[in-house]
Tab-separated table of C-alpha atoms and ligand atoms in Angstrom:
chain	number	residue	atom	x	y	z
I	218	MET	CA	99.928	114.941	80.943
I	219	SER	CA	101.209	116.474	84.191
I	220	SER	CA	102.458	113.987	86.742
I	221	LEU	CA	99.883	112.480	89.055
I	222	PHE	CA	99.908	111.857	92.778
I	223	ILE	CA	97.937	108.624	93.252
I	224	THR	CA	97.305	107.033	96.627
I	225	PHE	CA	96.180	103.532	97.575
I	226	GLU	CA	93.996	103.253	100.668
I	227	GLY	CA	92.103	100.578	102.546
I	228	LEU	CA	92.037	98.388	105.602
I	229	ASP	CA	94.996	96.212	106.491
I	230	GLY	CA	94.472	93.019	104.510
I	231	SER	CA	92.610	94.785	101.667
I	232	GLY	CA	95.345	93.873	99.188
I	233	LYS	CA	96.208	97.475	98.302
I	234	SER	CA	99.990	97.023	98.729
I	235	THR	CA	100.091	93.951	96.444
I	236	HIS	CA	98.118	95.788	93.770
I	237	LEU	CA	100.214	98.909	94.129
I	238	ARG	CA	103.359	96.878	93.348
I	239	ARG	CA	101.592	95.313	90.386
I	240	ALA	CA	100.423	98.726	89.136
I	241	VAL	CA	103.998	100.035	89.323
I	242	SER	CA	105.250	97.066	87.226
I	243	TRP	CA	102.395	97.596	84.751
I	244	LEU	CA	103.400	101.258	84.293
I	245	GLU	CA	107.131	100.515	84.107
I	246	GLU	CA	106.518	97.922	81.371
I	247	ARG	CA	104.850	100.702	79.342
I	248	GLY	CA	107.702	103.138	79.937
I	249	VAL	CA	105.654	105.444	82.196
I	250	PRO	CA	107.909	107.218	84.751
I	251	VAL	CA	106.688	106.203	88.194
I	252	CYS	CA	107.897	106.279	91.786
I	253	GLN	CA	106.565	103.830	94.378
I	254	THR	CA	106.444	104.956	97.987
I	255	HIS	CA	104.561	104.397	101.250
I	256	GLU	CA	103.433	105.890	104.559
I	257	PRO	CA	104.355	106.093	107.303
I	258	GLY	CA	107.842	106.227	105.779
I	259	GLY	CA	109.152	106.949	102.301
I	260	THR	CA	112.255	108.802	103.509
I	261	PRO	CA	115.082	107.747	105.891
I	262	LEU	CA	113.494	109.819	108.689
I	263	GLY	CA	110.009	108.571	107.808
I	264	ASP	CA	111.150	104.958	107.841
I	265	ALA	CA	112.677	105.470	111.282
I	266	ILE	CA	109.321	106.896	112.459
I	267	ARG	CA	107.559	103.926	110.816
I	268	ARG	CA	109.641	101.425	112.794
I	269	VAL	CA	108.736	103.182	116.042
I	270	PHE	CA	105.074	103.534	115.001
I	271	LEU	CA	104.582	99.855	114.170
I	272	ASP	CA	106.647	98.321	116.958
I	273	SER	CA	104.496	96.263	119.322
I	274	GLN	CA	106.890	96.744	122.230
I	275	TRP	CA	105.243	100.068	123.238
I	276	GLY	CA	101.881	98.428	123.877
I	277	GLN	CA	99.084	101.001	123.590
I	278	ILE	CA	100.169	104.294	122.001
I	279	ASP	CA	97.895	107.255	122.616
I	280	GLY	CA	95.930	108.300	119.517
I	281	ARG	CA	97.323	111.857	119.583
I	282	VAL	CA	100.875	110.516	119.699
I	283	GLU	CA	100.081	108.247	116.743
I	284	ALA	CA	98.679	111.215	114.811
I	285	MET	CA	101.750	113.364	115.471
I	286	LEU	CA	104.059	110.552	114.380
I	287	VAL	CA	102.278	109.898	111.070
I	288	PHE	CA	101.975	113.593	110.218
I	289	ALA	CA	105.656	114.219	111.076
I	290	SER	CA	106.601	111.430	108.707
I	291	ARG	CA	104.197	112.824	106.089
I	292	ARG	CA	105.624	116.351	106.091
I	293	GLN	CA	109.159	115.067	105.521
I	294	HIS	CA	107.859	112.725	102.818
I	295	LEU	CA	106.086	115.527	100.945
I	296	LEU	CA	109.066	117.881	101.078
I	297	GLU	CA	111.830	115.372	100.440
I	298	LEU	CA	110.233	112.961	97.995
I	299	ILE	CA	106.662	113.502	96.790
I	300	GLU	CA	106.702	117.132	95.573
I	301	PRO	CA	110.203	117.028	94.000
I	302	THR	CA	109.356	113.759	92.206
I	303	LEU	CA	106.124	115.190	90.792
I	304	ALA	CA	107.923	118.398	89.802
I	305	ALA	CA	110.475	116.290	87.898
I	306	GLY	CA	107.675	114.760	85.812
I	307	THR	CA	107.382	111.369	87.513
I	308	HIS	CA	104.056	109.992	88.742
I	309	VAL	CA	103.948	109.052	92.445
I	310	LEU	CA	102.055	105.959	93.650
I	311	CYS	CA	101.842	106.089	97.427
I	312	ASP	CA	100.641	103.358	99.782
I	313	ARG	CA	98.477	105.377	102.246
I	314	PHE	CA	98.364	109.129	102.908
I	315	THR	CA	96.185	111.523	104.949
I	316	ASP	CA	92.991	109.486	104.432
I	317	SER	CA	94.619	106.774	106.569
I	318	SER	CA	95.046	109.254	109.420
I	319	CYS	CA	91.405	110.359	109.125
I	320	ALA	CA	90.277	106.731	109.220
I	321	TYR	CA	92.715	105.176	111.738
I	322	GLN	CA	93.509	108.026	114.135
I	323	GLY	CA	90.243	109.918	113.553
I	324	SER	CA	87.656	107.156	113.690
I	325	GLY	CA	89.784	104.232	114.864
I	326	ARG	CA	91.270	106.096	117.851
I	327	GLY	CA	88.419	108.593	118.179
I	328	LEU	CA	90.314	111.847	117.550
I	329	PRO	CA	88.001	114.720	116.538
I	330	ALA	CA	88.043	115.376	112.796
I	331	ASP	CA	89.061	119.019	113.266
I	332	TRP	CA	92.215	117.985	115.168
I	333	ILE	CA	93.204	115.806	112.225
I	334	ASP	CA	92.387	118.727	109.942
I	335	GLN	CA	94.647	121.062	111.963
I	336	LEU	CA	97.526	118.590	111.799
I	337	ASP	CA	96.883	118.179	108.085
I	338	LEU	CA	97.030	121.949	107.630
I	339	LEU	CA	100.305	122.138	109.557
I	340	ALA	CA	101.949	119.189	107.830
I	341	THR	CA	100.656	119.320	104.266
I	342	GLU	CA	98.639	122.526	103.836
I	343	ARG	CA	95.757	120.172	103.041
I	344	ARG	CA	97.521	118.595	100.104
I	345	ARG	CA	95.219	116.082	98.427
I	346	PRO	CA	96.178	113.322	96.003
I	347	ASP	CA	94.921	113.654	92.423
I	348	VAL	CA	93.324	110.210	92.612
I	349	THR	CA	92.804	107.743	95.451
I	350	LEU	CA	92.095	104.075	94.872
I	351	TYR	CA	90.149	102.841	97.864
I	352	PHE	CA	90.175	99.044	98.270
I	353	ASP	CA	86.920	98.203	99.952
I	354	LEU	CA	85.952	95.051	101.754
I	355	PRO	CA	83.832	94.274	104.830
I	356	ALA	CA	85.681	94.801	108.083
I	357	THR	CA	85.108	91.139	108.990
I	358	SER	CA	86.952	89.967	105.834
I	359	ALA	CA	89.872	92.332	106.470
I	360	TYR	CA	90.000	91.235	110.064
I	361	GLU	CA	90.107	87.557	109.126
I	362	ARG	CA	92.736	88.104	106.441
I	363	GLY	CA	94.814	90.097	108.935
I	364	ARG	CA	94.704	87.236	111.379
I	365	SER	CA	95.444	84.488	108.879
I	366	ALA	CA	97.775	81.890	110.335
I	367	SER	CA	100.150	82.189	107.371
I	368	ARG	CA	100.530	85.939	107.911
I	369	TRP	CA	101.371	85.464	111.589
I	370	ALA	CA	103.708	82.572	110.754
I	371	ARG	CA	105.591	84.846	108.299
I	372	GLY	CA	105.859	87.491	111.047
I	373	ASP	CA	103.996	89.818	108.666
I	374	VAL	CA	102.038	91.530	111.440
I	375	ASP	CA	102.405	94.834	113.228
I	376	ARG	CA	101.023	96.724	116.219
I	377	LEU	CA	97.762	97.687	114.483
I	378	ASP	CA	97.057	94.144	113.275
I	379	ASP	CA	96.250	93.379	116.885
I	380	GLU	CA	93.219	95.709	116.965
I	381	ASN	CA	89.722	94.295	117.448
I	382	LEU	CA	86.911	93.989	114.930
I	383	ALA	CA	85.118	97.113	116.216
I	384	PHE	CA	88.227	99.162	115.394
I	385	TYR	CA	88.225	97.803	111.823
I	386	GLU	CA	84.511	98.609	111.524
I	387	ARG	CA	85.082	102.232	112.582
I	388	VAL	CA	87.993	102.604	110.162
I	389	ARG	CA	85.995	101.245	107.221
I	390	HIS	CA	82.992	103.397	108.093
I	391	ARG	CA	85.192	106.497	107.998
I	392	TYR	CA	86.720	105.488	104.655
I	393	LEU	CA	83.235	105.198	103.186
I	394	GLU	CA	82.385	108.665	104.518
I	395	LEU	CA	85.535	110.078	102.930
I	396	VAL	CA	84.599	108.482	99.602
I	397	ALA	CA	81.072	109.906	99.795
I	398	ALA	CA	82.427	113.389	100.594
I	399	ASP	CA	84.835	113.470	97.642
I	400	PRO	CA	83.568	111.114	94.899
I	401	GLU	CA	85.612	112.935	92.218
I	402	ARG	CA	88.908	111.957	93.809
I	403	PHE	CA	88.089	108.423	94.939
I	404	ARG	CA	87.833	105.315	92.812
I	405	VAL	CA	86.382	102.393	94.777
I	406	ILE	CA	87.902	98.977	94.102
I	407	ASP	CA	85.895	96.014	95.383
I	408	SER	CA	88.566	93.854	96.980
I	409	ASP	CA	86.358	91.268	98.641
I	410	GLY	CA	86.692	88.852	95.713
I	411	ASP	CA	89.746	87.031	94.431
I	412	LYS	CA	93.009	88.744	93.592
I	413	GLU	CA	92.557	88.642	89.820
I	414	ASN	CA	89.130	90.215	90.013
I	415	THR	CA	90.568	93.051	92.097
I	416	TRP	CA	93.493	93.446	89.701
I	417	HIS	CA	91.162	93.752	86.683
I	418	GLN	CA	89.524	96.777	88.304
I	419	VAL	CA	92.922	98.368	88.973
I	420	GLU	CA	94.067	97.633	85.432
I	421	ALA	CA	90.887	99.190	84.007
I	422	PHE	CA	91.665	102.341	85.975
I	423	LEU	CA	95.287	102.394	84.726
I	424	GLU	CA	94.172	101.915	81.131
I	425	GLN	CA	91.719	104.769	81.451
I	426	ILE	CA	94.228	107.212	82.991
I	427	PHE	CA	97.401	106.245	81.133
I	428	ARG	CA	95.869	105.430	77.753
I	429	PRO	CA	98.356	106.442	75.040
I	430	PRO	CA	97.223	109.582	73.165
I	431	GLU	CA	95.282	108.824	70.017
I	432	VAL	CA	97.236	109.597	66.855
I	433	THR	CA	95.185	111.640	64.425
I	434	PRO	CA	95.988	110.986	60.764
K	939	LIG	P1	100.726	99.542	105.980
K	939	LIG	O1	102.178	99.487	105.764
K	939	LIG	O2	99.891	99.991	104.830
K	939	LIG	O3	100.282	98.154	106.551
K	939	LIG	P2	99.319	97.080	105.940
K	939	LIG	O4	100.042	96.540	104.724
K	939	LIG	O5	99.208	96.105	107.072
K	939	LIG	O6	98.042	97.776	105.584
K	939	LIG	O7	100.380	100.520	107.182
K	939	LIG	C1	100.820	100.226	108.455
K	939	LIG	C2	99.823	100.591	109.489
K	939	LIG	O8	99.866	101.998	109.734
K	939	LIG	C3	98.394	100.252	109.133
K	939	LIG	O9	97.860	99.458	110.173
K	939	LIG	C4	97.683	101.584	109.131
K	939	LIG	C5	98.556	102.463	109.964
K	939	LIG	N1	98.494	103.918	109.645
K	939	LIG	C6	97.799	104.763	110.485
K	939	LIG	O10	97.245	104.324	111.494
K	939	LIG	N2	97.738	106.093	110.184
K	939	LIG	C7	98.346	106.622	109.090
K	939	LIG	O11	98.252	107.845	108.834
K	939	LIG	C8	99.063	105.722	108.214
K	939	LIG	C9	99.743	106.261	106.996
K	939	LIG	C10	99.114	104.373	108.545
Protein backbone atom coordinates (compact mmCIF):
# COMPACT_ATOMS: atom_id res chain seq x y z
CA MET A 1 0.00 0.00 0.00
CA SER A 2 1.40 3.45 -0.83
CA SER A 3 1.56 5.84 2.08
CA LEU A 4 -1.56 7.84 2.82
CA PHE A 5 -2.07 11.49 3.65
CA ILE A 6 -5.00 11.54 6.09
CA THR A 7 -6.41 14.72 7.60
CA PHE A 8 -8.67 15.28 10.59
CA GLU A 9 -11.10 18.18 10.34
CA GLY A 10 -13.91 19.69 12.37
CA LEU A 11 -14.95 22.53 14.61
CA ASP A 12 -12.93 23.41 17.68
CA GLY A 13 -14.26 21.13 20.40
CA SER A 14 -15.20 18.34 17.95
CA GLY A 15 -12.68 15.97 19.54
CA LYS A 16 -10.64 15.46 16.37
CA SER A 17 -7.25 16.10 18.05
CA THR A 18 -7.93 13.56 20.84
CA HIS A 19 -8.97 10.94 18.29
CA LEU A 20 -6.03 11.71 16.05
CA ARG A 21 -3.63 10.96 18.94
CA ARG A 22 -5.53 7.76 19.66
CA ALA A 23 -5.44 6.74 15.98
CA VAL A 24 -1.66 7.28 15.92
CA SER A 25 -1.24 5.01 18.99
CA TRP A 26 -3.54 2.41 17.41
CA LEU A 27 -1.38 2.35 14.25
CA GLU A 28 1.92 2.34 16.15
CA GLU A 29 0.76 -0.65 18.23
CA ARG A 30 0.25 -2.53 14.94
CA GLY A 31 3.67 -1.54 13.60
CA VAL A 32 2.27 0.78 10.90
CA PRO A 33 4.73 3.62 10.12
CA VAL A 34 2.94 6.88 10.89
CA CYS A 35 3.78 10.53 11.44
CA GLN A 36 1.51 12.80 13.48
CA THR A 37 1.43 16.48 12.61
CA HIS A 38 -0.82 19.55 12.73
CA GLU A 39 -1.71 22.90 11.16
CA PRO A 40 -1.02 25.71 11.44
CA GLY A 41 2.45 24.43 12.35
CA GLY A 42 4.23 21.12 11.87
CA THR A 43 7.64 22.69 11.21
CA PRO A 44 9.75 25.15 13.27
CA LEU A 45 8.66 28.01 10.97
CA GLY A 46 5.06 26.80 10.97
CA ASP A 47 4.98 26.59 14.75
CA ALA A 48 6.27 30.15 14.98
CA ILE A 49 3.45 31.23 12.62
CA ARG A 50 0.99 29.22 14.74
CA ARG A 51 1.98 31.10 17.90
CA VAL A 52 1.39 34.42 16.15
CA PHE A 53 -1.85 33.18 14.57
CA LEU A 54 -3.42 31.99 17.83
CA ASP A 55 -2.21 34.77 20.12
CA SER A 56 -5.11 36.79 21.52
CA GLN A 57 -2.96 39.88 22.02
CA TRP A 58 -3.54 41.07 18.41
CA GLY A 59 -7.30 41.34 18.91
CA GLN A 60 -9.09 41.10 15.55
CA ILE A 61 -6.87 39.88 12.70
CA ASP A 62 -8.13 40.61 9.21
CA GLY A 63 -9.37 37.49 7.39
CA ARG A 64 -6.93 37.96 4.49
CA VAL A 65 -4.02 38.19 6.91
CA GLU A 66 -5.22 35.00 8.61
CA ALA A 67 -5.43 33.25 5.23
CA MET A 68 -1.90 34.30 4.24
CA LEU A 69 -0.52 33.12 7.58
CA VAL A 70 -2.11 29.65 7.41
CA PHE A 71 -1.14 29.11 3.77
CA ALA A 72 2.45 30.26 4.43
CA SER A 73 2.67 27.72 7.22
CA ARG A 74 1.08 25.08 4.96
CA ARG A 75 3.55 25.49 2.09
CA GLN A 76 6.53 25.04 4.42
CA HIS A 77 4.80 22.06 6.04
CA LEU A 78 4.19 20.33 2.70
CA LEU A 79 7.74 20.87 1.45
CA GLU A 80 9.61 20.19 4.68
CA LEU A 81 7.55 17.45 6.28
CA ILE A 82 4.46 16.06 4.54
CA GLU A 83 5.77 15.18 1.05
CA PRO A 84 9.18 13.83 2.18
CA THR A 85 7.50 11.71 4.88
CA LEU A 86 5.04 10.22 2.39
CA ALA A 87 7.84 9.63 -0.11
CA ALA A 88 9.75 7.72 2.58
CA GLY A 89 6.81 5.33 2.99
CA THR A 90 5.30 6.70 6.20
CA HIS A 91 1.61 7.58 6.50
CA VAL A 92 0.88 11.17 7.58
CA LEU A 93 -2.00 11.97 9.96
CA CYS A 94 -2.50 15.73 10.01
CA ASP A 95 -4.72 17.75 12.34
CA ARG A 96 -6.34 20.23 9.89
CA PHE A 97 -5.31 21.22 6.35
CA THR A 98 -6.79 23.31 3.52
CA ASP A 99 -10.41 22.41 4.37
CA SER A 100 -9.93 24.40 7.59
CA SER A 101 -8.99 27.48 5.57
CA CYS A 102 -12.05 27.05 3.33
CA ALA A 103 -14.28 26.75 6.39
CA TYR A 104 -12.70 29.27 8.81
CA GLN A 105 -11.26 31.96 6.52
CA GLY A 106 -13.69 31.33 3.64
CA SER A 107 -17.02 31.06 5.42
CA GLY A 108 -16.05 32.10 8.94
CA ARG A 109 -14.32 35.34 7.85
CA GLY A 110 -16.25 35.70 4.59
CA LEU A 111 -13.37 35.48 2.09
CA PRO A 112 -14.54 34.58 -1.43
CA ALA A 113 -13.96 30.92 -2.27
CA ASP A 114 -11.88 31.78 -5.35
CA TRP A 115 -9.40 33.78 -3.23
CA ILE A 116 -8.90 30.73 -1.04
CA ASP A 117 -8.53 28.66 -4.20
CA GLN A 118 -5.84 31.03 -5.55
CA LEU A 119 -3.89 30.83 -2.29
CA ASP A 120 -4.30 27.06 -2.34
CA LEU A 121 -2.92 26.96 -5.88
CA LEU A 122 0.06 29.10 -4.88
CA ALA A 123 0.83 27.23 -1.67
CA THR A 124 -0.03 23.62 -2.44
CA GLU A 125 -0.87 23.34 -6.14
CA ARG A 126 -4.27 22.15 -4.91
CA ARG A 127 -2.84 19.21 -3.03
CA ARG A 128 -5.66 17.17 -1.51
CA PRO A 129 -5.42 14.58 1.25
CA ASP A 130 -6.17 10.97 0.31
CA VAL A 131 -8.79 10.75 3.05
CA THR A 132 -10.33 13.32 5.39
CA LEU A 133 -12.11 12.37 8.59
CA TYR A 134 -14.61 15.11 9.31
CA PHE A 135 -15.83 15.18 12.93
CA ASP A 136 -19.32 16.56 12.77
CA LEU A 137 -21.40 18.01 15.54
CA PRO A 138 -23.93 20.86 15.78
CA ALA A 139 -22.31 24.26 16.09
CA THR A 140 -24.10 24.80 19.41
CA SER A 141 -22.45 21.68 20.92
CA ALA A 142 -19.00 22.71 19.68
CA TYR A 143 -19.55 26.20 20.98
CA GLU A 144 -20.53 24.95 24.43
CA ARG A 145 -17.64 22.50 24.59
CA GLY A 146 -15.27 25.29 23.54
CA ARG A 147 -16.50 27.46 26.36
CA SER A 148 -16.45 24.78 29.04
CA ALA A 149 -15.21 26.15 32.34
CA SER A 150 -12.61 23.39 32.64
CA ARG A 151 -11.10 24.28 29.26
CA TRP A 152 -10.79 27.95 30.21
CA ALA A 153 -9.43 27.01 33.65
CA ARG A 154 -6.71 24.90 31.96
CA GLY A 155 -5.86 27.88 29.72
CA ASP A 156 -6.67 25.60 26.77
CA VAL A 157 -8.22 28.38 24.69
CA ASP A 158 -6.98 30.47 21.80
CA ARG A 159 -7.96 33.52 19.76
CA LEU A 160 -10.57 31.67 17.68
CA ASP A 161 -12.25 30.11 20.72
CA ASP A 162 -13.58 33.58 21.41
CA GLU A 163 -15.71 33.66 18.23
CA ASN A 164 -19.50 33.79 18.46
CA LEU A 165 -22.03 31.08 17.68
CA ALA A 166 -22.84 32.51 14.23
CA PHE A 167 -19.18 32.08 13.25
CA TYR A 168 -19.29 28.41 14.31
CA GLU A 169 -22.51 27.94 12.33
CA ARG A 170 -20.92 29.35 9.16
CA VAL A 171 -17.83 27.17 9.60
CA ARG A 172 -19.88 24.00 10.05
CA HIS A 173 -22.11 24.86 7.10
CA ARG A 174 -19.04 25.18 4.88
CA TYR A 175 -17.62 21.87 6.12
CA LEU A 176 -20.87 20.16 5.17
CA GLU A 177 -20.68 21.73 1.71
CA LEU A 178 -17.12 20.48 1.30
CA VAL A 179 -18.21 16.97 2.29
CA ALA A 180 -21.10 17.06 -0.18
CA ALA A 181 -18.79 18.25 -2.98
CA ASP A 182 -16.22 15.48 -2.46
CA PRO A 183 -17.92 12.46 -0.82
CA GLU A 184 -15.17 10.09 -2.04
CA ARG A 185 -12.51 11.80 0.05
CA PHE A 186 -14.51 12.56 3.19
CA ARG A 187 -15.55 10.15 5.91
CA VAL A 188 -18.03 11.75 8.31
CA ILE A 189 -17.62 10.88 11.99
CA ASP A 190 -20.57 11.76 14.22
CA SER A 191 -18.89 13.33 17.22
CA ASP A 192 -21.94 14.61 19.05
CA GLY A 193 -22.13 11.51 21.26
CA ASP A 194 -19.71 10.27 23.88
CA LYS A 195 -16.01 9.80 23.27
CA GLU A 196 -16.13 6.02 22.99
CA ASN A 197 -18.88 6.12 20.40
CA THR A 198 -16.81 8.54 18.32
CA TRP A 199 -13.71 6.38 18.75
CA HIS A 200 -15.54 3.26 17.51
CA GLN A 201 -16.27 5.03 14.23
CA VAL A 202 -12.61 6.06 13.87
CA GLU A 203 -11.45 2.55 14.72
CA ALA A 204 -13.82 1.06 12.13
CA PHE A 205 -12.26 3.35 9.53
CA LEU A 206 -8.72 2.35 10.57
CA GLU A 207 -9.60 -1.34 10.44
CA GLN A 208 -11.03 -0.93 6.97
CA ILE A 209 -8.02 0.98 5.57
CA PHE A 210 -5.17 -0.75 7.40
CA ARG A 211 -6.57 -4.28 7.46
CA PRO A 212 -3.66 -6.72 7.14
CA PRO A 213 -3.56 -8.38 3.69
CA GLU A 214 -5.34 -11.71 3.58
CA VAL A 215 -2.97 -14.65 3.29
CA THR A 216 -4.03 -17.02 0.54
CA PRO A 217 -3.15 -20.66 1.19
P1 LIG B 1 -6.41 23.58 16.36
O1 LIG B 1 -5.04 23.45 16.87
O2 LIG B 1 -6.95 22.42 15.59
O3 LIG B 1 -7.33 23.99 17.56
P2 LIG B 1 -8.52 23.23 18.23
O4 LIG B 1 -7.90 22.02 18.89
O5 LIG B 1 -9.04 24.26 19.18
O6 LIG B 1 -9.47 22.85 17.13
O7 LIG B 1 -6.54 24.83 15.40
C1 LIG B 1 -6.33 26.10 15.90
C2 LIG B 1 -7.25 27.10 15.30
O8 LIG B 1 -6.78 27.47 14.00
C3 LIG B 1 -8.67 26.62 15.13
O9 LIG B 1 -9.52 27.55 15.77
C4 LIG B 1 -8.92 26.69 13.64
C5 LIG B 1 -7.89 27.65 13.15
N1 LIG B 1 -7.46 27.46 11.74
C6 LIG B 1 -7.92 28.32 10.77
O10 LIG B 1 -8.67 29.25 11.06
N2 LIG B 1 -7.53 28.14 9.47
C7 LIG B 1 -6.69 27.14 9.10
O11 LIG B 1 -6.36 26.98 7.90
C8 LIG B 1 -6.22 26.23 10.13
C9 LIG B 1 -5.29 25.11 9.76
C10 LIG B 1 -6.63 26.45 11.44
